[in-house]
Coordinates of C-alpha atoms and ligand atoms in Angstrom, one line a residue:
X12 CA 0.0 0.0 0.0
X13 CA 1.5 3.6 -1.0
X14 CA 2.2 5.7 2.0
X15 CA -1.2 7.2 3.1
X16 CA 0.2 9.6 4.9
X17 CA 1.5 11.3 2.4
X18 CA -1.4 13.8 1.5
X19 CA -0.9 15.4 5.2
X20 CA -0.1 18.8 5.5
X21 CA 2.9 18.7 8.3
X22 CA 4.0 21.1 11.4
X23 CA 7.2 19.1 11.8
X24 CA 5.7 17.1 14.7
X25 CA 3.9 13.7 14.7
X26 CA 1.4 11.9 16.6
X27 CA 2.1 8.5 17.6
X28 CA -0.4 5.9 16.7
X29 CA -0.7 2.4 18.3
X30 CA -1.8 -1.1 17.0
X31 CA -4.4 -2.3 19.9
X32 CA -4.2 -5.8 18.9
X33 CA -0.3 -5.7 20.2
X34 CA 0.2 -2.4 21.6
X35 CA 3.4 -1.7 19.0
X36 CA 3.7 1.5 16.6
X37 CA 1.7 1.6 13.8
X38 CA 2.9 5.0 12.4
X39 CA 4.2 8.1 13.6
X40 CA 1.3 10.4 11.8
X41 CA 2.5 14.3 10.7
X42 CA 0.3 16.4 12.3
X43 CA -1.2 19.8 11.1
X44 CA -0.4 23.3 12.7
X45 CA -3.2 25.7 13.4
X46 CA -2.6 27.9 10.7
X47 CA -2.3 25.3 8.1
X48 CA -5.3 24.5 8.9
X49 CA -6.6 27.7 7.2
X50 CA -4.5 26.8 4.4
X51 CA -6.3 24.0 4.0
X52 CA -9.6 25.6 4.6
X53 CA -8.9 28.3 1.8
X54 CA -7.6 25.9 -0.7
X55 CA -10.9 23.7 -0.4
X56 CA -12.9 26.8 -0.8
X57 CA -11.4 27.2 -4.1
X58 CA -12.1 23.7 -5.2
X59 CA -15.6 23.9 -3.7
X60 CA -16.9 27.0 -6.0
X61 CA -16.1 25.3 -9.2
X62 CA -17.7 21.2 -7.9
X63 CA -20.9 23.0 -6.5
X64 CA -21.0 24.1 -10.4
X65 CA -21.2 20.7 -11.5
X66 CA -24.3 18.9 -12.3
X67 CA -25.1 17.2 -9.4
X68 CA -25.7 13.9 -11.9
X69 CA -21.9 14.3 -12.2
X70 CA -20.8 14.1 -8.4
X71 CA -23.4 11.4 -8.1
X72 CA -21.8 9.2 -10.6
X73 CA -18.6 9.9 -8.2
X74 CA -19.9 8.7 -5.9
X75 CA -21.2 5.1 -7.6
X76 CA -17.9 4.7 -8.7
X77 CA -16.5 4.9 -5.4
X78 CA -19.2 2.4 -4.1
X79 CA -17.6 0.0 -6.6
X80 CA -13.7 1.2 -5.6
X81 CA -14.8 0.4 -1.8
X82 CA -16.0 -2.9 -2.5
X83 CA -13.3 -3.7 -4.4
X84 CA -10.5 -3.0 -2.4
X85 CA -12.5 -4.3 0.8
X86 CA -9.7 -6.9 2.2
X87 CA -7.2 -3.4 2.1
X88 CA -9.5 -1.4 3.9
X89 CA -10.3 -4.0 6.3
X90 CA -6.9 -4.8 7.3
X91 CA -6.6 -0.6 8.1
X92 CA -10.0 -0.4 9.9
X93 CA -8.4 -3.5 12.1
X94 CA -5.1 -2.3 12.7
X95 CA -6.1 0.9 13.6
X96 CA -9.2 0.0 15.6
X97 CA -8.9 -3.6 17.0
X98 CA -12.0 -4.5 16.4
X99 CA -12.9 -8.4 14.9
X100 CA -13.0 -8.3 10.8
X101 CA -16.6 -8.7 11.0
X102 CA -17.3 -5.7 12.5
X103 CA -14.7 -3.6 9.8
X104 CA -16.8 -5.2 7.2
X105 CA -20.2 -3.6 8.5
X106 CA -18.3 -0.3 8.3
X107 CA -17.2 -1.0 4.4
X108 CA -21.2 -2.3 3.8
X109 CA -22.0 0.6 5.0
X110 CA -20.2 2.9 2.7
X111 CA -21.2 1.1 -0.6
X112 CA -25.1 1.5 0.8
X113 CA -24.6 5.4 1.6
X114 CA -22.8 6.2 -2.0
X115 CA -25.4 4.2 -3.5
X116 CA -28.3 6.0 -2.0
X117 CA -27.2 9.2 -2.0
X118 CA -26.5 9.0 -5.5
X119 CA -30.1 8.0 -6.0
X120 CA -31.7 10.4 -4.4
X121 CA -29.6 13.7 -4.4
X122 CA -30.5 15.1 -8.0
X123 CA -33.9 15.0 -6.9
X124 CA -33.9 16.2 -3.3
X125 CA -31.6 18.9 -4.6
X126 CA -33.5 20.1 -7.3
X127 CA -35.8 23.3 -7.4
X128 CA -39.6 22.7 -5.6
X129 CA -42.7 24.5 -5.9
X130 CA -44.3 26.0 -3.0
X131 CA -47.5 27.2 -2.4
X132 CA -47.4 31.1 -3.3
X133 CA -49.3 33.4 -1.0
X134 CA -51.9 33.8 -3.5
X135 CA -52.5 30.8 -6.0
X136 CA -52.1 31.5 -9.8
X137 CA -50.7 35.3 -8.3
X138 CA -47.6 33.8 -6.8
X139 CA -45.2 31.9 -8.3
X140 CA -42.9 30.5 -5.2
X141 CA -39.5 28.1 -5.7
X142 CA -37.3 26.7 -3.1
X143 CA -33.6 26.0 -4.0
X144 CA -31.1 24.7 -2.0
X145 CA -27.3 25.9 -2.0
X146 CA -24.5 24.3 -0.9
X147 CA -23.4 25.9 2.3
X148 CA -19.8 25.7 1.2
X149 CA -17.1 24.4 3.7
X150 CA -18.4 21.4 6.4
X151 CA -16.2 20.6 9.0
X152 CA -16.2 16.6 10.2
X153 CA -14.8 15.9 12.9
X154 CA -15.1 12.3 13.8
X155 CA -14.3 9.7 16.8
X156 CA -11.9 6.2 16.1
X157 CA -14.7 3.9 16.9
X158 CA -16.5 3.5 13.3
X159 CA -13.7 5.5 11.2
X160 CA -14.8 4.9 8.1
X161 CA -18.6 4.6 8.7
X162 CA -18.4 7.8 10.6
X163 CA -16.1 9.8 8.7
X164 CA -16.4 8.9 5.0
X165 CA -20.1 8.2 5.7
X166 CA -20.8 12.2 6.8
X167 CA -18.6 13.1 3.9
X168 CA -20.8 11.6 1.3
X169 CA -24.2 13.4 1.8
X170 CA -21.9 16.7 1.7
X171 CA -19.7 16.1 -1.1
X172 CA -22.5 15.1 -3.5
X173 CA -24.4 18.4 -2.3
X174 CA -21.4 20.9 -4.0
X175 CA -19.6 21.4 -0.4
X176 CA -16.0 21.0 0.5
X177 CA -15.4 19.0 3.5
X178 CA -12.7 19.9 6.4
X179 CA -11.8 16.9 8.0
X180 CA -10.4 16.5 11.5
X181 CA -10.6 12.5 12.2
X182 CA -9.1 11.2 15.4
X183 CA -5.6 10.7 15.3
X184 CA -6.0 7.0 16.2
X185 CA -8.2 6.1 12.9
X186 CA -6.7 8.4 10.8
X187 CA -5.5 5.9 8.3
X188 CA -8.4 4.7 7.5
X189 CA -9.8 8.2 6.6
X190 CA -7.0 8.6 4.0
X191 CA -7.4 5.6 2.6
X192 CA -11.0 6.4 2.0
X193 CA -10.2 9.7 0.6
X194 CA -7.8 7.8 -2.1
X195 CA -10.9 5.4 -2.7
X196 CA -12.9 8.8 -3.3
X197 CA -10.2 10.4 -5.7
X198 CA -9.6 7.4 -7.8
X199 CA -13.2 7.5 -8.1
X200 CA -12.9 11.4 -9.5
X201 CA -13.4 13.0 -6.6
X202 CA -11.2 16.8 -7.1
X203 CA -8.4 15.9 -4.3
X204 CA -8.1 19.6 -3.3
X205 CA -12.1 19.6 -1.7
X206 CA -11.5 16.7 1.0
X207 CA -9.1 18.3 3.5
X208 CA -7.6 16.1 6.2
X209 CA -5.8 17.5 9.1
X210 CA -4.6 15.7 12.2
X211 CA -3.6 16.6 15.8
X212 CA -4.5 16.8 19.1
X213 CA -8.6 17.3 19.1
X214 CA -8.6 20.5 21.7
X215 CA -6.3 22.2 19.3
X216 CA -6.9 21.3 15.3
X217 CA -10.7 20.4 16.2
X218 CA -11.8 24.3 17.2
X219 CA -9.6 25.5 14.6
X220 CA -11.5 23.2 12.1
X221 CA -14.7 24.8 13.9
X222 CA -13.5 28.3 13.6
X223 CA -12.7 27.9 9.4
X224 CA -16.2 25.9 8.3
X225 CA -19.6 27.1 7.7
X226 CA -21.4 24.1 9.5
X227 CA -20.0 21.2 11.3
X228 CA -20.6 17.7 11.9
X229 CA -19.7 16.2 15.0
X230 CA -19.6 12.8 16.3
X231 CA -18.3 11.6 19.7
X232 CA -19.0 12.2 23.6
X233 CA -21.5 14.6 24.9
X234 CA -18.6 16.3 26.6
X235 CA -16.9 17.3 23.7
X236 CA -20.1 18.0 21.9
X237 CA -21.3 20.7 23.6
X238 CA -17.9 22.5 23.2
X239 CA -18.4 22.2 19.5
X240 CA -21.8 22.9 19.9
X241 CA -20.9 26.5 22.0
X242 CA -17.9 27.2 19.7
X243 CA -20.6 26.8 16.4
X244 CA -22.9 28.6 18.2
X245 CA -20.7 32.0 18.8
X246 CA -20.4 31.7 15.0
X247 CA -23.5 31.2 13.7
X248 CA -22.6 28.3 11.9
X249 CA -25.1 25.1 11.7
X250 CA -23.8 22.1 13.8
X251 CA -24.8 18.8 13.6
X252 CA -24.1 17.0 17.3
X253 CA -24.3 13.3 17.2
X254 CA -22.9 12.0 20.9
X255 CA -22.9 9.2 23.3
X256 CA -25.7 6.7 24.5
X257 CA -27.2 4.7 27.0
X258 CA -29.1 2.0 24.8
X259 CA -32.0 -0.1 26.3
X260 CA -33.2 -3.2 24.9
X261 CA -36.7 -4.5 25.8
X262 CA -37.5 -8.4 25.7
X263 CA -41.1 -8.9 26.2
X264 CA -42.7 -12.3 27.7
X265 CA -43.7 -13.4 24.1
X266 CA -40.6 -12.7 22.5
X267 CA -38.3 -15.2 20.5
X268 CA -35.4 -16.7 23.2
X269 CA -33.4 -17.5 20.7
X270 CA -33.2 -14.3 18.7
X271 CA -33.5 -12.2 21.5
X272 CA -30.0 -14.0 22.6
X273 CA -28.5 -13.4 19.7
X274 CA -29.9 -9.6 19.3
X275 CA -28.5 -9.0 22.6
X276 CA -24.8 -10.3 21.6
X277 CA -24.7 -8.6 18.8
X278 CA -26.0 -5.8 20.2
X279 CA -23.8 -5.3 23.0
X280 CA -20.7 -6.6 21.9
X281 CA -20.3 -5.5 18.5
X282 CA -16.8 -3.4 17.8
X283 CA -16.4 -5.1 21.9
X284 CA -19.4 -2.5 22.5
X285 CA -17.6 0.4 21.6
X286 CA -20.6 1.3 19.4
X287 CA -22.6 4.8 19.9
X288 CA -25.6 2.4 19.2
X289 CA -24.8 -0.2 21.9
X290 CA -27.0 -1.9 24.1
X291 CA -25.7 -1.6 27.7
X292 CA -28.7 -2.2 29.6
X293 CA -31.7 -5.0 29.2
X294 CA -35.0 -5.1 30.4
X295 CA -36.6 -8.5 30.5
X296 CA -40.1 -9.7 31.6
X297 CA -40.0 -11.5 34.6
X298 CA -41.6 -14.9 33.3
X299 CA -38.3 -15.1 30.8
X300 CA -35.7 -14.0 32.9
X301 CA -34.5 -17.0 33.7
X302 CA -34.5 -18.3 30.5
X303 CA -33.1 -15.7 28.7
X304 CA -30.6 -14.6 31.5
X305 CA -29.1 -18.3 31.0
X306 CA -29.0 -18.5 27.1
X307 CA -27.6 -15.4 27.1
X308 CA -24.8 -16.3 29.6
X309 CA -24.1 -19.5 27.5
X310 CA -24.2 -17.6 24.1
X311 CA -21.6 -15.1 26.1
X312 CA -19.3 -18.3 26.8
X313 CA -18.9 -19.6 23.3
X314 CA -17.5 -15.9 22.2
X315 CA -14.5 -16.3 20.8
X316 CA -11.8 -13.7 21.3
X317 CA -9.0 -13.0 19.0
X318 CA -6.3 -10.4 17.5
X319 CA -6.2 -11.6 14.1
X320 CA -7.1 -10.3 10.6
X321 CA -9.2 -13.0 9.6
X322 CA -13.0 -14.3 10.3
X323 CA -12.0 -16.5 13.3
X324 CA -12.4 -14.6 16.1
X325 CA -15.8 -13.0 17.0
X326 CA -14.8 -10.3 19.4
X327 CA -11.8 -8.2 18.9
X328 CA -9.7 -5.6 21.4
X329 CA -10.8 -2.1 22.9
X330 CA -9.3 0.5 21.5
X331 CA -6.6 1.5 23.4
X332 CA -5.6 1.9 27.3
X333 CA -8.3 4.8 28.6
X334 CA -11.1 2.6 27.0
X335 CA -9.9 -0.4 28.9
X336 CA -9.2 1.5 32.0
X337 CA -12.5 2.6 32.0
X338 CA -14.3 -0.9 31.2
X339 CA -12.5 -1.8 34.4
X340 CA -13.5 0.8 36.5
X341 CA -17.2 0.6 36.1
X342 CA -17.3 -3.4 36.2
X343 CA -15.0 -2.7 39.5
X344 CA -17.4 0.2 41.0
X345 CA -20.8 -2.4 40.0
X346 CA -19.7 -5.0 41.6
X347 CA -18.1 -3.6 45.1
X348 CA -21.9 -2.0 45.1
X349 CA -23.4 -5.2 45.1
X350 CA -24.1 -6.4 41.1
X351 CA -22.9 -10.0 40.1
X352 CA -21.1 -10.6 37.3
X353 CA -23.0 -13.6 35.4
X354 CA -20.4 -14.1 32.4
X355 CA -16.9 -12.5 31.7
X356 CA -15.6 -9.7 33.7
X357 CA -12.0 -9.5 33.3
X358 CA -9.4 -8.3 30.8
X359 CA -7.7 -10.9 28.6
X360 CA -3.6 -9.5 28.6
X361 CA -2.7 -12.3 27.3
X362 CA -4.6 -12.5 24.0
X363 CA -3.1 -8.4 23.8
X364 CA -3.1 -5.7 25.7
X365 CA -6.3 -4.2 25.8
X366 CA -8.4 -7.3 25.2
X367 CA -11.2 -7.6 27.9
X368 CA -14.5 -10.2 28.2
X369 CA -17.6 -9.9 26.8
X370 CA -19.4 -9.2 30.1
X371 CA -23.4 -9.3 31.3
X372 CA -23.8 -8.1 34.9
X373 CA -27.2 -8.7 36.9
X374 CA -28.5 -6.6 40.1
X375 CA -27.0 -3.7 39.4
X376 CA -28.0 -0.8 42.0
X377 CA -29.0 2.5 40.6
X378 CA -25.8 4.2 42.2
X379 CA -23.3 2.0 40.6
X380 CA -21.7 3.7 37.5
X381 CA -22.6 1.5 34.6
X382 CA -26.5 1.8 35.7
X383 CA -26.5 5.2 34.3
X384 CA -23.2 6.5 32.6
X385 CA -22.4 5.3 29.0
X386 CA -19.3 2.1 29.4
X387 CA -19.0 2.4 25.8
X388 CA -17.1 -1.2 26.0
X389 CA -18.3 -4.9 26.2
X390 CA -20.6 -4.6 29.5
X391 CA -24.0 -5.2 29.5
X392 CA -26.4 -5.1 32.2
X393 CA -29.4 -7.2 32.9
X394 CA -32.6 -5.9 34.8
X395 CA -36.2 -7.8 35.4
X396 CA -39.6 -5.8 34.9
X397 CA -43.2 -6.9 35.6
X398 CA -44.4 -5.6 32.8
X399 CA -44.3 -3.5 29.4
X400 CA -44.6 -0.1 31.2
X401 CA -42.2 -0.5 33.9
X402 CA -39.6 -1.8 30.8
X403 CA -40.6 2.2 29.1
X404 CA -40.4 4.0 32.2
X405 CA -36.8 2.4 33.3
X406 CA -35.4 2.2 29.6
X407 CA -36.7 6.4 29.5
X408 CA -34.6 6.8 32.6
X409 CA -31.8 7.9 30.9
X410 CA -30.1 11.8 30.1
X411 CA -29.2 10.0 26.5
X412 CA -32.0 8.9 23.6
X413 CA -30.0 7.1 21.0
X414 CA -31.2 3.9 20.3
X415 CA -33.4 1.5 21.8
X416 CA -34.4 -2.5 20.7
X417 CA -37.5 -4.0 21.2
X418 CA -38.4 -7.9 21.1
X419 CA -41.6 -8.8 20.8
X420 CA -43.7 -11.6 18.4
X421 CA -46.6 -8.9 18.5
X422 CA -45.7 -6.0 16.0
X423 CA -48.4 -4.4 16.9
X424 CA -47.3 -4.7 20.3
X425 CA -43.4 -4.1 19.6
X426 CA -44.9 -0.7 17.3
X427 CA -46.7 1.2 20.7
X428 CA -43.4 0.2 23.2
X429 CA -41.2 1.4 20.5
X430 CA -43.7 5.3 19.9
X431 CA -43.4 5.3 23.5
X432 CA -39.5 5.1 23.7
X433 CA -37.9 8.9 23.7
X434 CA -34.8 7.2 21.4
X435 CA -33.7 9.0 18.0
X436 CA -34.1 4.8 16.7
X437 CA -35.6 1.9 17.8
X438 CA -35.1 -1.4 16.0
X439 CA -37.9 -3.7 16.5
X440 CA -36.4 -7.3 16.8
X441 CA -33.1 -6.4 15.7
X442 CA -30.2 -4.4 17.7
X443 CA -29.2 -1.4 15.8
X444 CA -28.6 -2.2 12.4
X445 CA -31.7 -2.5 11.0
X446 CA -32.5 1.3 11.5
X447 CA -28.6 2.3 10.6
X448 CA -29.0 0.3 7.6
X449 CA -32.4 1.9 6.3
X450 CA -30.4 5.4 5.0
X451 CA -33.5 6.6 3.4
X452 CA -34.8 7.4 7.1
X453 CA -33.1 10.0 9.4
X454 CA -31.0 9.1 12.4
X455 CA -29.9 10.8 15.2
X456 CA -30.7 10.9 19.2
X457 CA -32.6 13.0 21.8
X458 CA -31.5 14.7 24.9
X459 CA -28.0 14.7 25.6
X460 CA -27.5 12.2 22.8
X461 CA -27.4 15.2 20.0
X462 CA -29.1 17.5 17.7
X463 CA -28.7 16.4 14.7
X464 CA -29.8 13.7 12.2
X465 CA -27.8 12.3 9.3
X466 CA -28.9 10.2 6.3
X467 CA -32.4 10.9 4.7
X468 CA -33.1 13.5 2.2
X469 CA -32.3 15.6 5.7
X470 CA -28.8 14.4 6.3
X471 CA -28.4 15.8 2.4
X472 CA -29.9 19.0 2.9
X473 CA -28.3 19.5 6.1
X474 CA -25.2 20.8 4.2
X475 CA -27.2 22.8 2.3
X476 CA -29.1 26.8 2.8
X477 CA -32.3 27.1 1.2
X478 CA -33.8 30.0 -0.6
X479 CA -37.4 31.2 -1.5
X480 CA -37.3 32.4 -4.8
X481 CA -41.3 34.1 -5.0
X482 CA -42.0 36.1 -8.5
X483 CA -45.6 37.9 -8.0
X484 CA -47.7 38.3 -11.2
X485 CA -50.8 40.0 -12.7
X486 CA -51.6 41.8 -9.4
X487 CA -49.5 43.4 -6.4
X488 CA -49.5 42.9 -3.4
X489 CA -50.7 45.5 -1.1
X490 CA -53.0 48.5 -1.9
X491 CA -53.4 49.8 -5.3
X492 CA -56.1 52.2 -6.5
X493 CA -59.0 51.6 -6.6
X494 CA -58.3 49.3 -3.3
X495 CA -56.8 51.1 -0.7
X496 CA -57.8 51.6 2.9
X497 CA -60.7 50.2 4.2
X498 CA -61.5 48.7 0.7
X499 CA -58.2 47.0 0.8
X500 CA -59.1 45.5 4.1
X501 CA -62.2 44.4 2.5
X502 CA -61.2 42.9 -0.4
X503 CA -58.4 41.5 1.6
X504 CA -60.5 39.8 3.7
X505 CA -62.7 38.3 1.5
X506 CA -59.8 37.0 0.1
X507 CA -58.1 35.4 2.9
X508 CA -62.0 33.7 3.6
X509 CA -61.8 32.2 0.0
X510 CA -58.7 30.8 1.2
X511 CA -60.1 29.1 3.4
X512 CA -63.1 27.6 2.1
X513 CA -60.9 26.6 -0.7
X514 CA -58.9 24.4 1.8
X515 CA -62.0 22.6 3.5
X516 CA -63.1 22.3 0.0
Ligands
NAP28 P1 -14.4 12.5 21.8 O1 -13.4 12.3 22.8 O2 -15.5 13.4 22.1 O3 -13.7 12.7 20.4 C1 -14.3 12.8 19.2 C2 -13.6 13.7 18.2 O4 -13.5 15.0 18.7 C3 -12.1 13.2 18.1 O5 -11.7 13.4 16.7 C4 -11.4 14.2 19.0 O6 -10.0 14.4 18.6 C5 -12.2 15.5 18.8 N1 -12.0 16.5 19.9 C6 -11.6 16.3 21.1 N2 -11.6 17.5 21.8 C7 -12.2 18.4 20.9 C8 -12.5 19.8 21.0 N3 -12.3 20.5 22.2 N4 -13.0 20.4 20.0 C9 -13.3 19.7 18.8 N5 -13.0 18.4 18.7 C10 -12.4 17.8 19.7 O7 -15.2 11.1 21.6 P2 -14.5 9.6 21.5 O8 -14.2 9.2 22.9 O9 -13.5 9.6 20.5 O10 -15.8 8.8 20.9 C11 -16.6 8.0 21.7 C12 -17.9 8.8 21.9 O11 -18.5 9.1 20.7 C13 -18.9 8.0 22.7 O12 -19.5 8.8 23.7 C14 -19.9 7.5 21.7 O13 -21.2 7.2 22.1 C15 -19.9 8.7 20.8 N6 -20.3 8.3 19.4 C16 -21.6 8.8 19.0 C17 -22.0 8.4 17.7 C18 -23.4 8.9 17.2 O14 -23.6 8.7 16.0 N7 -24.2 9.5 18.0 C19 -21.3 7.6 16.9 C20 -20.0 7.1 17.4 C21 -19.6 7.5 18.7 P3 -8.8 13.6 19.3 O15 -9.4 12.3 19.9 O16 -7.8 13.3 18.2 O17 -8.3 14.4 20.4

């Protein structure tokens, strides 16, 4: 593979990036000073003015061609997302499916959703009213390690394909993968000059990104989030905030043991649960507790971990040392408050360094850590309820609203749990990806999960301004002899009364 890193803009100093799987070097990554940051900035702006004046049929046929690049380089990307991340092969793949489905639908839908509509004009036949939609320009993505490409190729689509420039700021950790994606995106025909990508430390390069952009898209902790959010803000600029979770799962008495089992497994322990839409706590109807509590403890037990870039292994590493630390501290803090640890529990050094068990803790008090705070690792924790309603009350106990699962046989049943769920998605028998997956609807969380929502027609015209473009004809609006004063407010009225009646009519 050609040296990725060779498209970085460099201060002279590097950031040192670290193979979880074994804890040795993986690169020493050139990092970007603040002021070449602007430099980038203005030399995407220039590339952006002449892409937005491309047909938009043009950038989406981009785009298709770098759905086919992706999939068929997929075994080079994989081996990047997995050195840089850790995580088991089949959880890089979900990233590189992901892509392809994104380029694909975004090239389907973007002519359209970007094209000119109609709008009701204040008077009909009087009033001719258009909305059009502009690119806003320059979007800023700054984007976490835990899905690299999903995350931070994925928000670059839906911006690229609507005439904007894109101002990228990925962690330092997944960098790699980032670059690699760009290289996909070039090859494809993407202009090289309007996907910037600047590394370095994220309280330094990622409010300089912030300070250059006119709207930004953020993905990572709440923390962080509302620092991007307050730094956006004191610009005026538009900012997308997708953050942290606390994901509830709801099995019901009538659901299915056996793909509830595996919903759960996947659904916790995907990417070793280091997964915004991670399920880290379960609510389970009493008369199947038992049952499911002890398929889900032998499912747990046939897990097999592993640090290689194959298929073999099911679960991979955390990401680096303050992920593991922190796995350990809240499986620590549960149990010295009293919760019991039914499967797992401890970290694996041998297997590599930051390698720890799949884990499912029961009777876990509501002042332990994990009951509340997001883990973001492989800990999952396992609650009875008596019924539906006590399942929505405890899984809306929560400062986040990401995602939420529901398993029921009863759709109808599944349907009224999941409109009374205050989560941005809720996957009805399935975990998380069946929501992800369907790009055509928009996803994003509540409360102190984030503002925003990307894919849909609304993650496109997110990075876009729109315009009312209203041309009045035949008659003025206002007064105009022989209708002025009070006639004007007569015939005005009668006017707005016909209005009416037309829409009852
Ligand atoms: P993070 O610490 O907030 O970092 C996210 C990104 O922000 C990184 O690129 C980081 O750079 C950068 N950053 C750090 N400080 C910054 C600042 N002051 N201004 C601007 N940017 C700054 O989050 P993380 O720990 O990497 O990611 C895990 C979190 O992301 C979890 O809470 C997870 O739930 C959430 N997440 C949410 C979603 C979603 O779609 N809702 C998806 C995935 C993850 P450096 O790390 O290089 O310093």
């Amino acid at each position: 593979m050609a040296d990725l890193t060779a498209a970085l803009r460099s201060s002279g100093d590097t950031a040192e990036v670290r193979m979880p799987f074994t804890g040795q070097v993986l690169v020493h990554l050139p990092t970007t000073a603040v002021e070449q940051v602007t430099e980038a900035a203005a030399e995407a702006r220039i590339a952006q003015r002449a892409w937005a004046a491309t047909d938009v049929a043009d950038r989406a046929a981009v785009l298709l061609r770098w759905h086919d690049a992706v999939l068929d380089r997929t075994d080079e990307l994989l081996d990047v997302i997995q050195a840089e991340t850790g995580k088991a092969r089949a959880h890089a793949f979900e990233e590189v499916a992901d892509i392809a489905n994104t380029c694909r639908y975004y090239a389907r839908v973007a002519a359209k959703a970007l094209s000119p509509q109609r709008r009701s004009g204040v008077f009909p036949l009087l009033t001719r009213t258009v909305q059009q939609q502009h690119p806003v320009g320059l979007v800023g993505l700054i984007s976490p390690w835990n899905y690299p490409l999903t995350l931070g190729a994925g928000d670059a689509i839906p911006a690229l394909v609507a005439g904007n420039a894109v101002l990228h700021k990925p962690d330092s950790q997944t960098t790699l993968t980032t670059l690699l994606a760009r290289d996909l995106a070039i090859e494809a025909g993407l202009p090289p000059a309007l996907w910037q990508v600047v590394v370095g430390d994220g309280g330094v390069v990622g409010p300089a990104v912030v300070d250059q952009v006119d709207q930004v898209i953020f993905t990572g902790s709440t923390p962080t989030g509302r620092l991007v959010g307050e730094r956006a803000g004191r610009r005026l600029i538009g900012a997308e905030l997708e953050l942290g979770g606390k994901n509830a799962m709801i099995v019901c008495d009538d659901a299915r043991m056996r793909a509830a089992v595996a919903g759960a497994v996947r659904g916790a322990f995907s990417s070793a649960g280091q997964l915004c839409l991670s399920i880290e706590r379960i609510y389970v109807a009493e008369p199947v507790a038992d049952e499911f509590c002890s398929r889900l403890v032998a499912a747990v037990h046939e897990l097999r971990l592993g640090a290689g870039f194959d298929y073999r292994s099911d679960i991979g590493s955390l990401a680096g040392p303050a992920q593991l630390a922190k796995v350990r501290e809240h499986v620590e803090d549960a149990v010295a408050q009293g919760a019991t640890v039914l499967v797992g529990g401890r970290a694996r050094p041998e297997i590599g360094p930051y390698f720890f068990e799949p884990t499912v803790l029961g009777a876990v008090p509501p002042h332990a850590r994990c009951f509340s705070e997001e883990t973001f690792g492989p800990v999952v924790s396992v609650y009875r309820v008596a019924d539906d309603d006590e399942a929505v009350t405890a899984a809306n106990d929560s400062a986040y609203g990401l995602n939420a699962s529901v398993w029921s046989t009863s759709r109808s049943r599944a349907r009224s749990i999941a409109s009374r769920l205050k989560a941005g998605t809720v996957n009805i028998n399935e975990a998380y990806a069946a929501a992800w997956g369907s790009v055509d609807a928009p996803m994003g969380g509540v409360k102190e999960s984030g503002t925003g929502r990307r894919h849909g027609v609304a993650g496109l015209l997110s990075g876009t301004w729109s315009q009312t473009v209203a041309t009045q004809r035949l008659w003025p609006i206002g007064e105009r002899s022989p209708l002025r004063g009070r006639r004007f407010q007569r015939g005005m009225t009668t006017a707005l009364r016909a209005l009416k009646a037309l829409h009852r009519a």
